[in-house]
């Protein structure tokens, strides 16, 4: 099951762009005068890879024994902050990966270098309360800053699933938890609450409709809602868990999300074609392949997951289709490339038609295949 958590963070009055000087009563912010999470909405925390994929780096305090590696890329974090007797939803991160373990320190260090996070120290030192906590001893402050800097980037998620609310949303604990008379949600910075799917939905639904539809939201609410709705039902397989800190976190997330997408794509095609090859009706799972009609490399992210852009094919037909040696017309009839000789066709028992006439959406993808892939 995907991991859904409520995580308390420090209240900030500067839009979480930089430390704002709020006086804390506990935890790291009380000790230092600032919290690392106070940069969570800063553009300085945006990580862009060589292929221009965008990721958000953010921070919370300790996450305890939460199974983060088992749910890398499938963790949803609902960040709440307490202020004036109320508790507010301030930010949501979906499909996130936690970097708290010691084995993730190389990845955290790498992010610190990529984003030049060491330069943020001046933001904190400019806060009067920070100077007060350190008795105006900048040298001592910098010593602590450098020792703790690697802890700042302890979460990463795709930018499209990160939503920092322009206006914090006041939460009703009774409504959120579904427990009559409940007056408080968790407030301790160094702990978290594990949420079930229904409760996660209630957090998301607490955001007012006008805020969901605001231009600044850019479809974030719907995107997160969809992601929660199709979140995995089980943890990652052992071989997919990110236990090797030498691999860049963006590579880990990209791999996890690609595999999740491929698994969902195959599952959708299995349902569409009744668990059998779209041509032969073969039901042997071991040799059935989820084949993209418009190639993966040329497809947009939604197209890669669209079951209309796929055919469930036995391995030999998948190879022929992938190499452009066969295709199908809009009636489902097979077309064969001249590159396949008569003897090849006979050996492969070709041509054969699709078992069902393509729907309109599949026909559009098949048109692309005939024009751009088929020889």
mmCIF file of C-alpha atoms in Angstrom:
data_model
loop_
_atom_site.group_PDB
_atom_site.id
_atom_site.type_symbol
_atom_site.label_atom_id
_atom_site.label_comp_id
_atom_site.label_asym_id
_atom_site.label_seq_id
_atom_site.Cartn_x
_atom_site.Cartn_y
_atom_site.Cartn_z
ATOM 1 C CA UNK A 1 0.000 0.000 0.000
ATOM 2 C CA UNK A 2 1.255 3.511 -0.713
ATOM 3 C CA UNK A 3 2.256 5.467 2.354
ATOM 4 C CA UNK A 4 0.102 8.439 3.384
ATOM 5 C CA UNK A 5 1.329 10.527 6.294
ATOM 6 C CA UNK A 6 0.509 13.728 8.162
ATOM 7 C CA UNK A 7 3.708 15.510 9.108
ATOM 8 C CA UNK A 8 3.777 18.618 11.352
ATOM 9 C CA UNK A 9 6.132 21.404 10.225
ATOM 10 C CA UNK A 10 7.112 24.762 11.688
ATOM 11 C CA UNK A 11 4.775 27.724 11.072
ATOM 12 C CA UNK A 12 6.165 30.370 8.716
ATOM 13 C CA UNK A 13 4.904 33.863 7.826
ATOM 14 C CA UNK A 14 7.033 34.400 4.703
ATOM 15 C CA UNK A 15 5.287 31.925 2.423
ATOM 16 C CA UNK A 16 7.932 29.310 3.277
ATOM 17 C CA UNK A 17 10.369 31.140 1.033
ATOM 18 C CA UNK A 18 12.864 31.657 3.870
ATOM 19 C CA UNK A 19 12.902 31.715 7.707
ATOM 20 C CA UNK A 20 10.449 34.278 9.062
ATOM 21 C CA UNK A 21 11.409 34.583 12.724
ATOM 22 C CA UNK A 22 8.427 32.867 14.336
ATOM 23 C CA UNK A 23 9.247 31.885 17.928
ATOM 24 C CA UNK A 24 9.100 28.107 18.409
ATOM 25 C CA UNK A 25 8.354 26.300 21.668
ATOM 26 C CA UNK A 26 9.924 22.934 20.850
ATOM 27 C CA UNK A 27 12.204 20.958 18.578
ATOM 28 C CA UNK A 28 14.970 22.146 16.278
ATOM 29 C CA UNK A 29 13.341 25.561 15.612
ATOM 30 C CA UNK A 30 13.362 26.318 19.343
ATOM 31 C CA UNK A 31 17.050 25.430 19.607
ATOM 32 C CA UNK A 32 18.210 27.390 16.552
ATOM 33 C CA UNK A 33 15.544 30.021 15.861
ATOM 34 C CA UNK A 34 14.659 28.611 12.439
ATOM 35 C CA UNK A 35 13.524 25.395 10.753
ATOM 36 C CA UNK A 36 14.863 23.769 7.609
ATOM 37 C CA UNK A 37 11.287 23.389 6.360
ATOM 38 C CA UNK A 38 11.034 27.183 6.073
ATOM 39 C CA UNK A 39 12.536 26.964 2.564
ATOM 40 C CA UNK A 40 10.000 24.376 1.358
ATOM 41 C CA UNK A 41 8.329 26.790 -1.062
ATOM 42 C CA UNK A 42 11.497 28.508 -2.199
ATOM 43 C CA UNK A 43 12.411 28.376 -5.906
ATOM 44 C CA UNK A 44 15.919 27.588 -4.670
ATOM 45 C CA UNK A 45 14.622 24.098 -3.821
ATOM 46 C CA UNK A 46 13.722 23.254 -7.417
ATOM 47 C CA UNK A 47 15.955 20.565 -8.909
ATOM 48 C CA UNK A 48 16.111 20.243 -12.702
ATOM 49 C CA UNK A 49 17.821 17.274 -14.352
ATOM 50 C CA UNK A 50 19.666 17.130 -17.653
ATOM 51 C CA UNK A 51 16.529 15.975 -19.457
ATOM 52 C CA UNK A 52 14.657 18.945 -17.938
ATOM 53 C CA UNK A 53 12.596 16.905 -15.515
ATOM 54 C CA UNK A 54 11.741 19.006 -12.471
ATOM 55 C CA UNK A 55 11.786 17.823 -8.864
ATOM 56 C CA UNK A 56 10.992 19.573 -5.594
ATOM 57 C CA UNK A 57 13.299 19.197 -2.653
ATOM 58 C CA UNK A 58 11.728 19.796 0.755
ATOM 59 C CA UNK A 59 12.204 19.130 4.436
ATOM 60 C CA UNK A 60 10.454 17.806 7.500
ATOM 61 C CA UNK A 61 11.893 16.676 10.787
ATOM 62 C CA UNK A 62 12.414 13.017 11.676
ATOM 63 C CA UNK A 63 10.040 10.449 10.210
ATOM 64 C CA UNK A 64 10.812 7.711 12.758
ATOM 65 C CA UNK A 65 10.413 4.133 11.588
ATOM 66 C CA UNK A 66 8.122 4.836 8.647
ATOM 67 C CA UNK A 67 8.791 2.352 5.793
ATOM 68 C CA UNK A 68 10.166 4.969 3.421
ATOM 69 C CA UNK A 69 12.430 2.829 1.240
ATOM 70 C CA UNK A 70 9.618 0.323 0.773
ATOM 71 C CA UNK A 71 7.449 3.185 -0.490
ATOM 72 C CA UNK A 72 9.982 5.286 -2.393
ATOM 73 C CA UNK A 73 8.150 7.274 -5.039
ATOM 74 C CA UNK A 74 4.768 6.291 -3.622
ATOM 75 C CA UNK A 75 4.637 8.302 -0.395
ATOM 76 C CA UNK A 76 2.198 11.191 0.064
ATOM 77 C CA UNK A 77 3.083 13.810 2.687
ATOM 78 C CA UNK A 78 0.419 16.158 4.071
ATOM 79 C CA UNK A 79 2.304 18.916 5.894
ATOM 80 C CA UNK A 80 0.458 20.747 8.661
ATOM 81 C CA UNK A 81 1.452 23.679 10.854
ATOM 82 C CA UNK A 82 0.004 24.957 14.132
ATOM 83 C CA UNK A 83 -0.797 28.631 14.619
ATOM 84 C CA UNK A 84 -2.989 30.619 17.016
ATOM 85 C CA UNK A 85 -4.737 27.530 18.301
ATOM 86 C CA UNK A 86 -5.536 26.171 14.839
ATOM 87 C CA UNK A 87 -3.918 23.559 12.621
ATOM 88 C CA UNK A 88 -3.430 24.299 8.954
ATOM 89 C CA UNK A 89 -2.652 22.295 5.865
ATOM 90 C CA UNK A 90 0.267 24.161 4.267
ATOM 91 C CA UNK A 91 1.647 21.778 1.654
ATOM 92 C CA UNK A 92 1.245 18.398 -0.040
ATOM 93 C CA UNK A 93 3.873 16.275 -1.753
ATOM 94 C CA UNK A 94 2.863 13.224 -3.779
ATOM 95 C CA UNK A 95 4.896 10.334 -5.184
ATOM 96 C CA UNK A 96 7.701 11.405 -2.872
ATOM 97 C CA UNK A 97 10.866 9.691 -1.721
ATOM 98 C CA UNK A 98 12.276 10.139 1.780
ATOM 99 C CA UNK A 99 16.044 10.461 2.216
ATOM 100 C CA UNK A 100 16.351 10.110 5.979
ATOM 101 C CA UNK A 101 18.474 6.967 6.227
ATOM 102 C CA UNK A 102 22.254 7.076 6.649
ATOM 103 C CA UNK A 103 22.550 5.263 3.313
ATOM 104 C CA UNK A 104 20.915 8.286 1.642
ATOM 105 C CA UNK A 105 23.501 10.786 2.886
ATOM 106 C CA UNK A 106 25.481 10.725 -0.402
ATOM 107 C CA UNK A 107 22.271 11.655 -2.230
ATOM 108 C CA UNK A 108 21.532 14.459 0.222
ATOM 109 C CA UNK A 109 25.091 15.741 -0.118
ATOM 110 C CA UNK A 110 24.756 15.653 -3.895
ATOM 111 C CA UNK A 111 21.567 17.736 -3.758
ATOM 112 C CA UNK A 112 23.249 20.239 -1.427
ATOM 113 C CA UNK A 113 25.980 20.704 -4.028
ATOM 114 C CA UNK A 114 23.645 20.836 -7.040
ATOM 115 C CA UNK A 115 21.400 23.479 -5.479
ATOM 116 C CA UNK A 116 24.184 25.324 -3.612
ATOM 117 C CA UNK A 117 22.126 25.059 -0.442
ATOM 118 C CA UNK A 118 25.098 26.097 1.682
ATOM 119 C CA UNK A 119 24.373 29.647 0.471
ATOM 120 C CA UNK A 120 21.068 29.694 2.346
ATOM 121 C CA UNK A 121 22.790 30.353 5.663
ATOM 122 C CA UNK A 122 22.438 34.110 5.244
ATOM 123 C CA UNK A 123 18.629 33.761 5.079
ATOM 124 C CA UNK A 124 18.685 32.193 8.522
ATOM 125 C CA UNK A 125 21.286 34.495 10.036
ATOM 126 C CA UNK A 126 19.266 37.553 8.982
ATOM 127 C CA UNK A 127 16.538 36.474 11.429
ATOM 128 C CA UNK A 128 16.887 38.297 14.722
ATOM 129 C CA UNK A 129 15.710 35.294 16.721
ATOM 130 C CA UNK A 130 18.493 33.160 15.222
ATOM 131 C CA UNK A 131 21.106 35.697 16.277
ATOM 132 C CA UNK A 132 19.527 35.783 19.717
ATOM 133 C CA UNK A 133 19.651 31.998 20.066
ATOM 134 C CA UNK A 134 23.346 32.037 19.124
ATOM 135 C CA UNK A 135 24.107 35.136 21.209
ATOM 136 C CA UNK A 136 25.320 36.902 18.048
ATOM 137 C CA UNK A 137 28.049 34.282 17.592
ATOM 138 C CA UNK A 138 28.022 33.798 13.812
ATOM 139 C CA UNK A 139 30.958 31.407 13.934
ATOM 140 C CA UNK A 140 29.080 29.040 16.254
ATOM 141 C CA UNK A 141 25.971 29.349 14.092
ATOM 142 C CA UNK A 142 27.913 28.441 10.933
ATOM 143 C CA UNK A 143 29.443 25.461 12.671
ATOM 144 C CA UNK A 144 25.968 24.090 13.481
ATOM 145 C CA UNK A 145 24.687 25.106 10.037
ATOM 146 C CA UNK A 146 27.370 23.164 8.196
ATOM 147 C CA UNK A 147 26.959 20.117 10.441
ATOM 148 C CA UNK A 148 23.199 19.961 9.795
ATOM 149 C CA UNK A 149 23.125 21.125 6.172
ATOM 150 C CA UNK A 150 22.988 17.612 4.739
ATOM 151 C CA UNK A 151 19.694 17.111 6.609
ATOM 152 C CA UNK A 152 17.942 19.932 4.761
ATOM 153 C CA UNK A 153 17.083 18.033 1.530
ATOM 154 C CA UNK A 154 15.477 14.966 3.119
ATOM 155 C CA UNK A 155 12.538 14.635 0.706
ATOM 156 C CA UNK A 156 12.273 14.759 -3.085
ATOM 157 C CA UNK A 157 9.191 14.481 -5.304
ATOM 158 C CA UNK A 158 8.261 15.316 -8.907
ATOM 159 C CA UNK A 159 7.459 19.013 -9.165
ATOM 160 C CA UNK A 160 4.088 18.270 -10.754
ATOM 161 C CA UNK A 161 2.993 16.527 -7.534
ATOM 162 C CA UNK A 162 4.204 19.235 -5.142
ATOM 163 C CA UNK A 163 1.667 21.842 -4.032
ATOM 164 C CA UNK A 164 2.500 24.508 -1.500
ATOM 165 C CA UNK A 165 -0.738 26.278 -0.684
ATOM 166 C CA UNK A 166 -0.746 30.025 -1.219
ATOM 167 C CA UNK A 167 -3.289 30.256 1.606
ATOM 168 C CA UNK A 168 -2.988 27.702 4.440
ATOM 169 C CA UNK A 169 -6.192 25.736 4.965
ATOM 170 C CA UNK A 170 -7.638 25.576 8.484
ATOM 171 C CA UNK A 171 -8.398 21.943 9.327
ATOM 172 C CA UNK A 172 -11.256 20.549 11.394
ATOM 173 C CA UNK A 173 -9.746 17.568 13.276
ATOM 174 C CA UNK A 174 -13.155 15.984 13.726
ATOM 175 C CA UNK A 175 -13.867 16.085 9.985
ATOM 176 C CA UNK A 176 -10.347 15.026 8.974
ATOM 177 C CA UNK A 177 -10.153 12.026 11.310
ATOM 178 C CA UNK A 178 -13.809 11.067 11.199
ATOM 179 C CA UNK A 179 -13.675 10.768 14.992
ATOM 180 C CA UNK A 180 -16.496 12.641 16.805
ATOM 181 C CA UNK A 181 -15.139 15.089 19.348
ATOM 182 C CA UNK A 182 -11.554 14.961 18.056
ATOM 183 C CA UNK A 183 -9.981 18.341 18.781
ATOM 184 C CA UNK A 184 -6.357 18.017 17.742
ATOM 185 C CA UNK A 185 -4.211 16.473 15.052
ATOM 186 C CA UNK A 186 -0.613 15.510 15.706
ATOM 187 C CA UNK A 187 1.577 18.562 16.453
ATOM 188 C CA UNK A 188 5.006 17.115 17.334
ATOM 189 C CA UNK A 189 7.668 17.963 14.742
ATOM 190 C CA UNK A 190 9.584 14.723 15.353
ATOM 191 C CA UNK A 191 6.670 12.376 14.773
ATOM 192 C CA UNK A 192 4.070 11.594 12.107
ATOM 193 C CA UNK A 193 0.610 10.098 11.686
ATOM 194 C CA UNK A 194 0.052 7.193 9.322
ATOM 195 C CA UNK A 195 -3.147 7.799 7.321
ATOM 196 C CA UNK A 196 -5.490 5.442 5.553
ATOM 197 C CA UNK A 197 -6.709 6.226 2.051
ATOM 198 C CA UNK A 198 -10.027 7.706 3.226
ATOM 199 C CA UNK A 199 -8.279 10.102 5.618
ATOM 200 C CA UNK A 200 -5.802 11.146 2.944
ATOM 201 C CA UNK A 201 -8.778 11.980 0.745
ATOM 202 C CA UNK A 202 -10.303 14.081 3.526
ATOM 203 C CA UNK A 203 -7.117 16.137 3.780
ATOM 204 C CA UNK A 204 -7.219 16.799 0.047
ATOM 205 C CA UNK A 205 -10.943 17.551 0.090
ATOM 206 C CA UNK A 206 -10.454 20.084 2.901
ATOM 207 C CA UNK A 207 -8.983 22.473 0.325
ATOM 208 C CA UNK A 208 -11.754 24.898 -0.763
ATOM 209 C CA UNK A 209 -13.008 24.547 -4.324
ATOM 210 C CA UNK A 210 -12.018 28.096 -5.263
ATOM 211 C CA UNK A 211 -8.459 27.374 -4.128
ATOM 212 C CA UNK A 212 -8.351 24.160 -6.146
ATOM 213 C CA UNK A 213 -9.429 26.008 -9.262
ATOM 214 C CA UNK A 214 -7.186 29.044 -8.864
ATOM 215 C CA UNK A 215 -4.757 29.734 -11.687
ATOM 216 C CA UNK A 216 -1.866 29.402 -9.246
ATOM 217 C CA UNK A 217 -2.920 25.834 -8.466
ATOM 218 C CA UNK A 218 -2.323 24.793 -12.105
ATOM 219 C CA UNK A 219 -4.384 21.608 -11.794
ATOM 220 C CA UNK A 220 -2.451 20.431 -8.721
ATOM 221 C CA UNK A 221 -5.542 19.290 -6.833
ATOM 222 C CA UNK A 222 -6.780 17.081 -9.643
ATOM 223 C CA UNK A 223 -3.323 15.716 -10.327
ATOM 224 C CA UNK A 224 -2.824 14.761 -6.682
ATOM 225 C CA UNK A 225 -6.332 13.337 -6.480
ATOM 226 C CA UNK A 226 -5.661 11.118 -9.484
ATOM 227 C CA UNK A 227 -2.293 10.037 -8.070
ATOM 228 C CA UNK A 228 -3.869 9.087 -4.747
ATOM 229 C CA UNK A 229 -6.614 7.195 -6.563
ATOM 230 C CA UNK A 230 -4.166 5.024 -8.480
ATOM 231 C CA UNK A 231 -1.542 4.693 -5.745
ATOM 232 C CA UNK A 232 0.044 1.223 -5.551
ATOM 233 C CA UNK A 233 -1.582 -1.396 -3.359
ATOM 234 C CA UNK A 234 1.701 -2.888 -2.173
ATOM 235 C CA UNK A 235 5.255 -1.764 -1.272
ATOM 236 C CA UNK A 236 8.123 -1.957 -3.721
ATOM 237 C CA UNK A 237 9.693 -5.314 -4.445
ATOM 238 C CA UNK A 238 12.919 -5.850 -2.505
ATOM 239 C CA UNK A 239 15.064 -5.493 -5.625
ATOM 240 C CA UNK A 240 13.533 -2.069 -6.375
ATOM 241 C CA UNK A 241 14.116 -0.518 -2.952
ATOM 242 C CA UNK A 242 16.610 2.381 -3.042
ATOM 243 C CA UNK A 243 19.201 1.011 -0.636
ATOM 244 C CA UNK A 244 22.208 2.159 -2.672
ATOM 245 C CA UNK A 245 22.813 5.803 -1.853
ATOM 246 C CA UNK A 246 25.262 6.202 -4.730
ATOM 247 C CA UNK A 247 22.430 6.307 -7.279
ATOM 248 C CA UNK A 248 21.063 9.847 -7.868
ATOM 249 C CA UNK A 249 17.657 10.224 -6.266
ATOM 250 C CA UNK A 250 16.178 11.545 -9.515
ATOM 251 C CA UNK A 251 17.271 8.326 -11.242
ATOM 252 C CA UNK A 252 15.672 6.245 -8.496
ATOM 253 C CA UNK A 253 12.395 8.163 -8.752
ATOM 254 C CA UNK A 254 12.390 8.006 -12.534
ATOM 255 C CA UNK A 255 12.971 4.236 -12.465
ATOM 256 C CA UNK A 256 10.330 3.608 -9.807
ATOM 257 C CA UNK A 257 7.716 5.698 -11.588
ATOM 258 C CA UNK A 258 8.504 4.152 -14.968
ATOM 259 C CA UNK A 259 8.148 0.658 -13.565
ATOM 260 C CA UNK A 260 4.935 1.553 -11.767
ATOM 261 C CA UNK A 261 3.577 3.003 -14.979
ATOM 262 C CA UNK A 262 4.552 -0.075 -16.955
ATOM 263 C CA UNK A 263 2.927 -2.364 -14.402
ATOM 264 C CA UNK A 264 -0.283 -0.346 -14.474
ATOM 265 C CA UNK A 265 -0.195 -0.183 -18.277
ATOM 266 C CA UNK A 266 0.109 -3.966 -18.499
ATOM 267 C CA UNK A 267 -2.655 -4.474 -15.937
ATOM 268 C CA UNK A 268 -4.952 -2.190 -17.927
ATOM 269 C CA UNK A 269 -4.226 -4.070 -21.170
ATOM 270 C CA UNK A 270 -4.818 -7.401 -19.454
ATOM 271 C CA UNK A 271 -8.271 -6.138 -18.540
ATOM 272 C CA UNK A 272 -9.012 -4.669 -21.982
ATOM 273 C CA UNK A 273 -8.015 -7.846 -23.821
ATOM 274 C CA UNK A 274 -9.298 -10.347 -21.277
ATOM 275 C CA UNK A 275 -5.824 -11.562 -20.311
ATOM 276 C CA UNK A 276 -5.195 -12.895 -23.818
ATOM 277 C CA UNK A 277 -3.136 -11.863 -26.846
ATOM 278 C CA UNK A 278 -5.003 -9.239 -28.874
ATOM 279 C CA UNK A 279 -4.401 -11.323 -32.013
ATOM 280 C CA UNK A 280 -4.071 -15.022 -31.187
ATOM 281 C CA UNK A 281 -6.040 -15.230 -27.932
ATOM 282 C CA UNK A 282 -3.061 -16.877 -26.209
ATOM 283 C CA UNK A 283 -3.484 -16.707 -22.415
ATOM 284 C CA UNK A 284 0.036 -17.658 -21.321
ATOM 285 C CA UNK A 285 1.035 -14.684 -19.108
ATOM 286 C CA UNK A 286 4.729 -15.470 -19.354
ATOM 287 C CA UNK A 287 4.877 -14.641 -23.068
ATOM 288 C CA UNK A 288 2.372 -11.779 -23.214
ATOM 289 C CA UNK A 289 3.827 -8.304 -23.711
ATOM 290 C CA UNK A 290 2.254 -4.884 -23.139
ATOM 291 C CA UNK A 291 3.213 -3.215 -26.416
ATOM 292 C CA UNK A 292 2.922 0.530 -26.986
ATOM 293 C CA UNK A 293 1.399 1.463 -30.339
ATOM 294 C CA UNK A 294 2.887 4.950 -30.391
ATOM 295 C CA UNK A 295 6.410 4.174 -29.143
ATOM 296 C CA UNK A 296 7.278 4.987 -25.515
ATOM 297 C CA UNK A 297 10.105 7.313 -26.549
ATOM 298 C CA UNK A 298 7.759 9.419 -28.689
ATOM 299 C CA UNK A 299 4.814 9.467 -26.287
ATOM 300 C CA UNK A 300 3.877 12.071 -23.724
ATOM 301 C CA UNK A 301 3.578 11.000 -20.080
ATOM 302 C CA UNK A 302 -0.240 10.548 -20.317
ATOM 303 C CA UNK A 303 0.100 8.636 -23.610
ATOM 304 C CA UNK A 304 2.567 6.220 -22.027
ATOM 305 C CA UNK A 305 -0.075 5.188 -19.494
ATOM 306 C CA UNK A 306 -3.064 5.269 -21.863
ATOM 307 C CA UNK A 307 -4.388 1.743 -22.396
ATOM 308 C CA UNK A 308 -5.715 2.895 -25.774
ATOM 309 C CA UNK A 309 -2.075 3.266 -26.788
ATOM 310 C CA UNK A 310 -1.375 -0.400 -26.286
ATOM 311 C CA UNK A 311 -1.877 -3.915 -27.524
ATOM 312 C CA UNK A 312 -1.402 -7.090 -25.517
ATOM 313 C CA UNK A 313 0.670 -9.267 -27.835
ATOM 314 C CA UNK A 314 2.499 -12.567 -27.658
ATOM 315 C CA UNK A 315 6.277 -12.138 -27.652
ATOM 316 C CA UNK A 316 6.828 -12.864 -31.359
ATOM 317 C CA UNK A 317 4.081 -10.494 -32.485
ATOM 318 C CA UNK A 318 5.302 -7.840 -30.032
ATOM 319 C CA UNK A 319 8.778 -8.008 -31.600
ATOM 320 C CA UNK A 320 7.372 -7.733 -35.127
ATOM 321 C CA UNK A 321 5.106 -4.827 -34.146
ATOM 322 C CA UNK A 322 7.893 -3.017 -32.302
ATOM 323 C CA UNK A 323 10.223 -3.287 -35.308
ATOM 324 C CA UNK A 324 7.552 -2.070 -37.714
ATOM 325 C CA UNK A 325 7.296 -5.366 -39.591
ATOM 326 C CA UNK A 326 3.564 -5.639 -38.951
ATOM 327 C CA UNK A 327 0.825 -3.107 -38.187
ATOM 328 C CA UNK A 328 -2.982 -2.970 -38.196
ATOM 329 C CA UNK A 329 -5.515 -0.864 -40.053
ATOM 330 C CA UNK A 330 -8.482 0.799 -38.400
ATOM 331 C CA UNK A 331 -10.569 -2.334 -38.914
ATOM 332 C CA UNK A 332 -8.004 -4.455 -37.092
ATOM 333 C CA UNK A 333 -6.666 -6.171 -40.214
ATOM 334 C CA UNK A 334 -2.939 -6.907 -40.183
ATOM 335 C CA UNK A 335 -0.621 -5.275 -42.686
ATOM 336 C CA UNK A 336 2.753 -6.933 -43.304
ATOM 337 C CA UNK A 337 5.994 -5.266 -44.331
ATOM 338 C CA UNK A 338 7.617 -6.401 -47.598
ATOM 339 C CA UNK A 339 10.687 -7.084 -45.471
ATOM 340 C CA UNK A 340 9.008 -10.276 -44.283
ATOM 341 C CA UNK A 341 9.367 -12.934 -46.951
ATOM 342 C CA UNK A 342 6.638 -15.380 -47.921
ATOM 343 C CA UNK A 343 8.427 -18.137 -46.002
ATOM 344 C CA UNK A 344 8.557 -15.941 -42.899
ATOM 345 C CA UNK A 345 4.855 -15.219 -43.184
ATOM 346 C CA UNK A 346 4.068 -18.896 -43.512
ATOM 347 C CA UNK A 347 6.248 -19.853 -40.557
ATOM 348 C CA UNK A 348 4.585 -17.186 -38.429
ATOM 349 C CA UNK A 349 1.061 -17.971 -39.700
ATOM 350 C CA UNK A 350 0.603 -14.381 -40.871
ATOM 351 C CA UNK A 351 -1.509 -12.395 -41.475
ATOM 352 C CA UNK A 352 -3.915 -12.492 -38.533
ATOM 353 C CA UNK A 353 -6.356 -9.789 -37.473
ATOM 354 C CA UNK A 354 -7.003 -8.221 -34.064
ATOM 355 C CA UNK A 355 -9.714 -10.009 -32.124
ATOM 356 C CA UNK A 356 -11.637 -6.754 -31.713
ATOM 357 C CA UNK A 357 -12.101 -3.812 -34.067
ATOM 358 C CA UNK A 358 -10.055 -0.882 -32.668
ATOM 359 C CA UNK A 359 -11.942 1.861 -30.883
ATOM 360 C CA UNK A 360 -11.527 5.446 -32.014
ATOM 361 C CA UNK A 361 -8.672 6.249 -29.635
ATOM 362 C CA UNK A 362 -6.689 3.114 -30.548
ATOM 363 C CA UNK A 363 -7.246 3.916 -34.225
ATOM 364 C CA UNK A 364 -5.508 7.276 -33.768
ATOM 365 C CA UNK A 365 -2.452 5.583 -32.256
ATOM 366 C CA UNK A 366 -2.467 2.916 -34.992
ATOM 367 C CA UNK A 367 -2.447 5.661 -37.613
ATOM 368 C CA UNK A 368 0.726 7.015 -35.997
ATOM 369 C CA UNK A 369 2.259 3.519 -36.012
ATOM 370 C CA UNK A 370 1.490 2.988 -39.699
ATOM 371 C CA UNK A 371 2.975 6.359 -40.662
ATOM 372 C CA UNK A 372 6.021 6.441 -38.391
ATOM 373 C CA UNK A 373 6.989 2.891 -37.417
ATOM 374 C CA UNK A 374 5.742 0.496 -40.068
ATOM 375 C CA UNK A 375 8.116 -0.317 -42.934
#
